[in-house]
């Protein structure tokens, strides 16, 4: 059960990371390039953290 919990947390972090990147894209379309950059970097970091957690708990 504990393994399933961490797997789900990893997937949730991946989804949050993708959402942050998409939000950054929309923000960039409206002209805020620094906001787009910050959301892009944060989204990549969160997605990668989720990917690491997910991979450690799949066996």
PDB file of C-alpha atoms in Angstrom:
ATOM      1  CA  UNK A   1       0.000   0.000   0.000  1.00  0.00           C
ATOM      2  CA  UNK A   2       2.823   2.382   0.836  1.00  0.00           C
ATOM      3  CA  UNK A   3       4.360   1.789  -2.589  1.00  0.00           C
ATOM      4  CA  UNK A   4       1.085   2.688  -4.304  1.00  0.00           C
ATOM      5  CA  UNK A   5       0.893   5.914  -2.275  1.00  0.00           C
ATOM      6  CA  UNK A   6       4.320   7.125  -3.444  1.00  0.00           C
ATOM      7  CA  UNK A   7       3.566   6.100  -7.016  1.00  0.00           C
ATOM      8  CA  UNK A   8       0.392   8.210  -6.899  1.00  0.00           C
ATOM      9  CA  UNK A   9       2.281  11.153  -5.410  1.00  0.00           C
ATOM     10  CA  UNK A  10       4.823  10.906  -8.235  1.00  0.00           C
ATOM     11  CA  UNK A  11       2.071  10.887 -10.860  1.00  0.00           C
ATOM     12  CA  UNK A  12       0.394  13.865  -9.171  1.00  0.00           C
ATOM     13  CA  UNK A  13       3.640  15.835  -9.236  1.00  0.00           C
ATOM     14  CA  UNK A  14       4.075  15.021 -12.922  1.00  0.00           C
ATOM     15  CA  UNK A  15       0.579  16.332 -13.640  1.00  0.00           C
ATOM     16  CA  UNK A  16       1.245  19.519 -11.652  1.00  0.00           C
ATOM     17  CA  UNK A  17       4.496  20.026 -13.572  1.00  0.00           C
ATOM     18  CA  UNK A  18       2.757  19.683 -16.933  1.00  0.00           C
ATOM     19  CA  UNK A  19       0.016  22.079 -15.809  1.00  0.00           C
ATOM     20  CA  UNK A  20       2.626  24.648 -14.729  1.00  0.00           C
ATOM     21  CA  UNK A  21       4.330  24.475 -18.132  1.00  0.00           C
ATOM     22  CA  UNK A  22       0.985  24.930 -19.921  1.00  0.00           C
ATOM     23  CA  UNK A  23       0.106  27.860 -17.668  1.00  0.00           C
ATOM     24  CA  UNK A  24       3.497  29.382 -18.459  1.00  0.00           C
ATOM     25  CA  UNK A  25       2.798  29.012 -22.180  1.00  0.00           C
ATOM     26  CA  UNK A  26      -0.473  30.900 -21.821  1.00  0.00           C
ATOM     27  CA  UNK A  27       1.221  33.554 -19.709  1.00  0.00           C
ATOM     28  CA  UNK A  28       3.903  33.945 -22.389  1.00  0.00           C
ATOM     29  CA  UNK A  29       1.271  34.391 -25.089  1.00  0.00           C
ATOM     30  CA  UNK A  30      -0.114  37.331 -23.125  1.00  0.00           C
ATOM     31  CA  UNK A  31       3.323  38.947 -22.988  1.00  0.00           C
ATOM     32  CA  UNK A  32       4.855  38.096 -19.596  1.00  0.00           C
ATOM     33  CA  UNK A  33       8.057  36.399 -20.697  1.00  0.00           C
ATOM     34  CA  UNK A  34       9.670  36.320 -17.247  1.00  0.00           C
ATOM     35  CA  UNK A  35       6.573  34.672 -15.800  1.00  0.00           C
ATOM     36  CA  UNK A  36       6.680  32.138 -18.617  1.00  0.00           C
ATOM     37  CA  UNK A  37      10.315  31.361 -17.890  1.00  0.00           C
ATOM     38  CA  UNK A  38       9.713  30.939 -14.147  1.00  0.00           C
ATOM     39  CA  UNK A  39       6.725  28.657 -14.691  1.00  0.00           C
ATOM     40  CA  UNK A  40       8.629  26.655 -17.297  1.00  0.00           C
ATOM     41  CA  UNK A  41      11.565  26.057 -14.961  1.00  0.00           C
ATOM     42  CA  UNK A  42       9.319  25.306 -11.982  1.00  0.00           C
ATOM     43  CA  UNK A  43       7.201  22.943 -14.070  1.00  0.00           C
ATOM     44  CA  UNK A  44      10.247  21.061 -15.305  1.00  0.00           C
ATOM     45  CA  UNK A  45      11.613  20.737 -11.764  1.00  0.00           C
ATOM     46  CA  UNK A  46       8.303  19.508 -10.329  1.00  0.00           C
ATOM     47  CA  UNK A  47       7.771  17.079 -13.205  1.00  0.00           C
ATOM     48  CA  UNK A  48      11.279  15.677 -12.818  1.00  0.00           C
ATOM     49  CA  UNK A  49      10.822  15.252  -9.051  1.00  0.00           C
ATOM     50  CA  UNK A  50       7.614  13.337  -9.713  1.00  0.00           C
ATOM     51  CA  UNK A  51       9.355  11.197 -12.300  1.00  0.00           C
ATOM     52  CA  UNK A  52      12.111  10.277  -9.850  1.00  0.00           C
ATOM     53  CA  UNK A  53       9.581   9.368  -7.138  1.00  0.00           C
ATOM     54  CA  UNK A  54       7.540   7.322  -9.601  1.00  0.00           C
ATOM     55  CA  UNK A  55      10.546   5.405 -10.954  1.00  0.00           C
ATOM     56  CA  UNK A  56      11.825   4.554  -7.461  1.00  0.00           C
ATOM     57  CA  UNK A  57       8.482   2.992  -6.549  1.00  0.00           C
ATOM     58  CA  UNK A  58       7.838   0.911  -9.660  1.00  0.00           C
ATOM     59  CA  UNK A  59       9.070  -2.635  -9.312  1.00  0.00           C
TER      60      UNK A  59
END
